[in-house]
XYZ file of C-alpha atoms in Angstrom:
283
model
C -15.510 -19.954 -45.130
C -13.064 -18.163 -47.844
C -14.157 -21.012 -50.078
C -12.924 -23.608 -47.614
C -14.773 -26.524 -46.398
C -14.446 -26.360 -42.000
C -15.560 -28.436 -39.357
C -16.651 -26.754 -35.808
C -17.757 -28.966 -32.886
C -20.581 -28.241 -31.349
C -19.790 -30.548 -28.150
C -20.317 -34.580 -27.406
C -23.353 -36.332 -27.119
C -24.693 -37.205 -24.127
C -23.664 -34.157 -22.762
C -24.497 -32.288 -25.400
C -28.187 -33.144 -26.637
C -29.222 -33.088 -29.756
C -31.628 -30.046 -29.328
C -28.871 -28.356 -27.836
C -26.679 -29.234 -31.006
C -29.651 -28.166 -33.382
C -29.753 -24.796 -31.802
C -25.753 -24.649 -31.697
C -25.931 -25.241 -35.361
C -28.399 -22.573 -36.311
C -26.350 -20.051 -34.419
C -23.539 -21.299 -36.655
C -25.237 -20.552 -39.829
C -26.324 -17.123 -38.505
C -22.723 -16.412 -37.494
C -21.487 -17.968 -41.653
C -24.537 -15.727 -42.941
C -22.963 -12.456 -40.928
C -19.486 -13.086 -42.763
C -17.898 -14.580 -39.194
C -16.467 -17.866 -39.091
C -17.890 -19.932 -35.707
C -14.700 -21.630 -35.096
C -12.912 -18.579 -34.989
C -15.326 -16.846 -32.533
C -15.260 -19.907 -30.355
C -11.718 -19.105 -30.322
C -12.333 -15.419 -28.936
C -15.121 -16.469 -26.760
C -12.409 -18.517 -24.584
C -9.613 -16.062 -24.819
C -12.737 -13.454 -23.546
C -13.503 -16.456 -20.733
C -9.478 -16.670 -20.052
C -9.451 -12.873 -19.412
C -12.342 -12.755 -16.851
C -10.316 -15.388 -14.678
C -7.320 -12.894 -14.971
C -9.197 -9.733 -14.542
C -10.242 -10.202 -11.536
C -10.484 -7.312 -8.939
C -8.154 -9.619 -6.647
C -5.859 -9.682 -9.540
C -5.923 -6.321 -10.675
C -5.139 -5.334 -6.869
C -2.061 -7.238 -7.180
C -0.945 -5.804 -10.038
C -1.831 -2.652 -8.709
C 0.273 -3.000 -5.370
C 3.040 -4.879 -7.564
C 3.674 -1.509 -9.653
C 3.293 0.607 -6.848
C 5.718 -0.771 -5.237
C 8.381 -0.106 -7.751
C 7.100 3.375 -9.233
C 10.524 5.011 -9.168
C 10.523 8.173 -6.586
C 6.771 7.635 -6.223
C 7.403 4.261 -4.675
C 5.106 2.904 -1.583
C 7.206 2.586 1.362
C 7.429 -1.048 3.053
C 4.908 0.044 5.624
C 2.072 1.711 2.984
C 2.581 -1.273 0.909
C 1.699 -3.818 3.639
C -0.986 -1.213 5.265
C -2.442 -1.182 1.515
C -2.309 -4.463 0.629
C -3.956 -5.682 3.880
C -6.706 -3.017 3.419
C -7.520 -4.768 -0.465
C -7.306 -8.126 1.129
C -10.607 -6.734 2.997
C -12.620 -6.584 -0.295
C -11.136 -10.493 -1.320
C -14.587 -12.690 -0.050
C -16.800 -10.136 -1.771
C -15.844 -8.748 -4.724
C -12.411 -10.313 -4.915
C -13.413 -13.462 -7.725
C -15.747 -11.087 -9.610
C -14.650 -9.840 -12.820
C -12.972 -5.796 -12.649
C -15.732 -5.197 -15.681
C -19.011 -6.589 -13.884
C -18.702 -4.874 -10.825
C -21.265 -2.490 -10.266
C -20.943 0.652 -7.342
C -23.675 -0.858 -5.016
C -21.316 -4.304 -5.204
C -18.190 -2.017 -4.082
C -20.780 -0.146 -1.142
C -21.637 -3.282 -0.056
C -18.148 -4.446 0.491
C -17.237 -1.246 2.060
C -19.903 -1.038 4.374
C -18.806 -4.310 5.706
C -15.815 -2.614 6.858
C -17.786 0.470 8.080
C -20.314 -1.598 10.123
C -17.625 -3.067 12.096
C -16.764 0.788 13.624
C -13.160 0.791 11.070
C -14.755 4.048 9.678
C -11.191 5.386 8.524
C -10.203 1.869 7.380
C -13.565 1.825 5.327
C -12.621 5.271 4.029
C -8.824 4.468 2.954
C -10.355 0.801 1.850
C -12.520 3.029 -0.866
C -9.887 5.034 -1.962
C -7.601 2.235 -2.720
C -10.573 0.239 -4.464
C -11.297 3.687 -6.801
C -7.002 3.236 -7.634
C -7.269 -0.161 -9.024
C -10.542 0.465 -10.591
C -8.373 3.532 -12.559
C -5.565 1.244 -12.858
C -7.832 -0.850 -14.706
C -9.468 1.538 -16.940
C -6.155 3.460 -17.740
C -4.688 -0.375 -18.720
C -7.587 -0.748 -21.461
C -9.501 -3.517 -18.903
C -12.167 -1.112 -17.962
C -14.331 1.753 -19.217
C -15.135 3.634 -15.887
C -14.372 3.706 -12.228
C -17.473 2.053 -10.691
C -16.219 3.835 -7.257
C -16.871 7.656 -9.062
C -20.227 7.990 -7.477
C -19.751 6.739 -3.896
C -18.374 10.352 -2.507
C -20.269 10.956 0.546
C -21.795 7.203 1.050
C -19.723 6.416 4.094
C -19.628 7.899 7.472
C -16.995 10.643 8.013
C -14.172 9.132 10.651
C -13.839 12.306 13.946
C -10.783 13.503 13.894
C -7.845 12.873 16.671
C -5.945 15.614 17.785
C -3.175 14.302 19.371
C -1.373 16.103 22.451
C 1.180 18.770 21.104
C 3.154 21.389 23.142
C 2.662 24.659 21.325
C 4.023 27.101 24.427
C 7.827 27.713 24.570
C 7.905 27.469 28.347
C 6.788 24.037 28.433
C 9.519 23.147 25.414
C 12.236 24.176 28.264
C 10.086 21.663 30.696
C 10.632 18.404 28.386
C 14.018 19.679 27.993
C 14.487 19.564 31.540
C 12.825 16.569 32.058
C 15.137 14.855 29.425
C 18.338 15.654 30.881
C 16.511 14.286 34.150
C 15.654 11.015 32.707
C 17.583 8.003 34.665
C 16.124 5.106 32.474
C 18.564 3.533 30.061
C 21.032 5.384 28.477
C 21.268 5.036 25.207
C 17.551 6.217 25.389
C 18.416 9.180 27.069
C 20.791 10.206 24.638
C 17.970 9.400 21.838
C 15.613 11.784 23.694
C 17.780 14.541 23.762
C 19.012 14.451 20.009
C 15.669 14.168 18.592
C 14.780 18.263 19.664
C 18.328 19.099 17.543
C 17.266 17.351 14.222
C 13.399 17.085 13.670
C 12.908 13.775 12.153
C 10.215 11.259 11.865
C 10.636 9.388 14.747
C 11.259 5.822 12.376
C 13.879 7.685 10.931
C 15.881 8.690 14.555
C 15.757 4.981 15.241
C 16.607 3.527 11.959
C 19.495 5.874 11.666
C 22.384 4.420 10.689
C 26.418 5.493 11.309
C 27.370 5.071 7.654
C 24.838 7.975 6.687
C 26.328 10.222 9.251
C 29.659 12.388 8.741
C 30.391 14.012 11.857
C 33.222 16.067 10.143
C 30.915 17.866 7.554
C 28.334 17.982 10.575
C 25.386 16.304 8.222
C 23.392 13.783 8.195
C 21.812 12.042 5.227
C 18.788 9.865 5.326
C 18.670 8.074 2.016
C 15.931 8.452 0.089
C 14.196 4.788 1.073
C 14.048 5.969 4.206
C 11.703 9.020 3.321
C 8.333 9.994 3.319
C 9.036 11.819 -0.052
C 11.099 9.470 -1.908
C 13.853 12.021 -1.674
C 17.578 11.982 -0.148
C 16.676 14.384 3.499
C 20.138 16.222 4.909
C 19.986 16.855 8.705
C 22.512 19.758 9.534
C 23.791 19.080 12.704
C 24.347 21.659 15.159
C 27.238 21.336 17.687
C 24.876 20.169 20.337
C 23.839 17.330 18.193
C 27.338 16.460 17.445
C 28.089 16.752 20.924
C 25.256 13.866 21.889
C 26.475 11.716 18.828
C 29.812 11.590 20.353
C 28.706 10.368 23.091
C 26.511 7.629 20.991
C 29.828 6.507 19.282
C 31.820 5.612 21.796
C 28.492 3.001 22.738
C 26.985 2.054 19.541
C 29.113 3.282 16.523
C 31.282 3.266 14.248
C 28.739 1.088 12.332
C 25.191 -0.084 12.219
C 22.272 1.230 13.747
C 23.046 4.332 16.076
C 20.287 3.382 18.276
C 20.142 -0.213 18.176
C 17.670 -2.598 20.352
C 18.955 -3.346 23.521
C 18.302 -7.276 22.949
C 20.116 -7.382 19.213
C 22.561 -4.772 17.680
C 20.761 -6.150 14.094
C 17.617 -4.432 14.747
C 16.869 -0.711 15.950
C 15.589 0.087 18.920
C 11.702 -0.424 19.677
C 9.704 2.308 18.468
C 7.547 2.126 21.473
C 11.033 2.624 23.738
C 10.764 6.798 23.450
C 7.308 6.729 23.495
C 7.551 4.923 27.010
C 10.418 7.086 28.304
C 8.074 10.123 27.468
C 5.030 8.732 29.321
C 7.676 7.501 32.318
C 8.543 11.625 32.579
C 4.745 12.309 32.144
């Protein structure tokens, strides 16, 4: 090659035999006669072998979840992240090993349908979704032409749709009120249920709320930006009645930590199943 004597080996006898070495060779000469040098496309055909182990879907989804996870303001929460990654997990035993670039769409169904057939329609349906972002992860890192998933809209059965109980009429607002200021369970819950009509948060972010993010002076409360759905700092103006019932939460819980901590440990906050029991205990 470049008027240099080289040497390639074509592999070790037994193992290799000699017919195999005979046709090894011809493809060598083929590969000289082309202008390519065989030692040096041996070379590329194990850094192409090395990059199939690596490019795994299993992998990609990794590195997927990985960048997610720290995409600035567009950051997963702790929860999606572990609800995501669990989902991918689903796909591991059968298309997991398989190179991102040889998976085809009926591969991905398949895998899907798994899911589908065991009645986790809207698991199924999130499942594909989050298979379609790593396959565009993949293609918009150079390790993939197209997103195999493209042509799968419609193949799965549509989950029915909860509607979950709501109270919509202002005279049965005044009843829950009522029935709040009724409520003889324990009282730091009671004092829980009746703030939560005064600041309209996520319940996770009531009990998570912390005394260091509320100034009672400046009546506000800020809910840092981790804490969001939007990746944004959320102020809570709080009205006198509010400030009235986190008075009353001080003298219990504060002037650090968790407002509403769990009744076991002051470390953790309290149970997100507590209000949801206190509510079904007033009916």
């Amino acid at each position: 090659m470049d008027g240099k004597e080289k040497k390639l080996a074509l592999g070790t006898y037994p193992s290799v035999s000699l017919g195999d070495a005979r046709r090894r060779r011809d493809e060598a000469r083929e590969l000289i006669a082309s202008g390519k040098d065989p030692a040096r496309e041996k070379q590329r055909e194990k850094v192409r072998s090395l990059l199939q182990v690596e490019n795994t879907f299993a992998a990609l989804a990794a590195e997927y979840c990985d960048k997610r996870k720290r995409d600035g303001q567009k950051a997963w929460a702790a929860g999606t992240a572990n609800r995501s990654e669990y989902l991918l997990s689903l796909l591991n035993t059968s298309i997991g090993r398989l190179p991102i670039d040889q998976i085809e769409p009926a591969d991905v169904l398949g895998a899907i349908r798994r899911i589908e057939a065991k009645g986790k329609l809207e698991s199924a349906r999130r499942t594909l979704q989050l298979a379609g972002a790593v396959f565009r992860y993949a293609v918009a890192t150079a390790r993939l032409r197209s997103d195999p998933t493209r042509d799968l809209k419609g193949a799965l059965t549509a989950p029915s749709v909860t509607h979950y109980g709501a109270i919509t009429e202002p005279k049965r607002v005044g009843e829950l009120l009522r029935a709040i200021d009724g409520y003889e369970g324990q009282g730091l819950t009671k004092l829980a249920l009746q703030l939560a009509p005064h600041v309209f948060v996520r319940p996770g972010e009531l009990r998570q709320a912390r005394w260091e993010e509320i100034d009672l002076d400046a009546a506000l409360w800020t809910i840092p930006a981790e804490k969001t759905k939007m990746r944004k700092p959320h102020r809570v103006p709080l009205s006198r009645q509010a400030l009235a019932v986190l008075m009353e939460v001080r003298g219990a819980t504060g002037p650090a930590g968790f407002v509403f901590p769990s009744i076991r440990t002051r470390t953790r906050p309290m149970s997100e199943n507590t209000i949801n029991a206190a509510l079904r205990r007033l009916g």
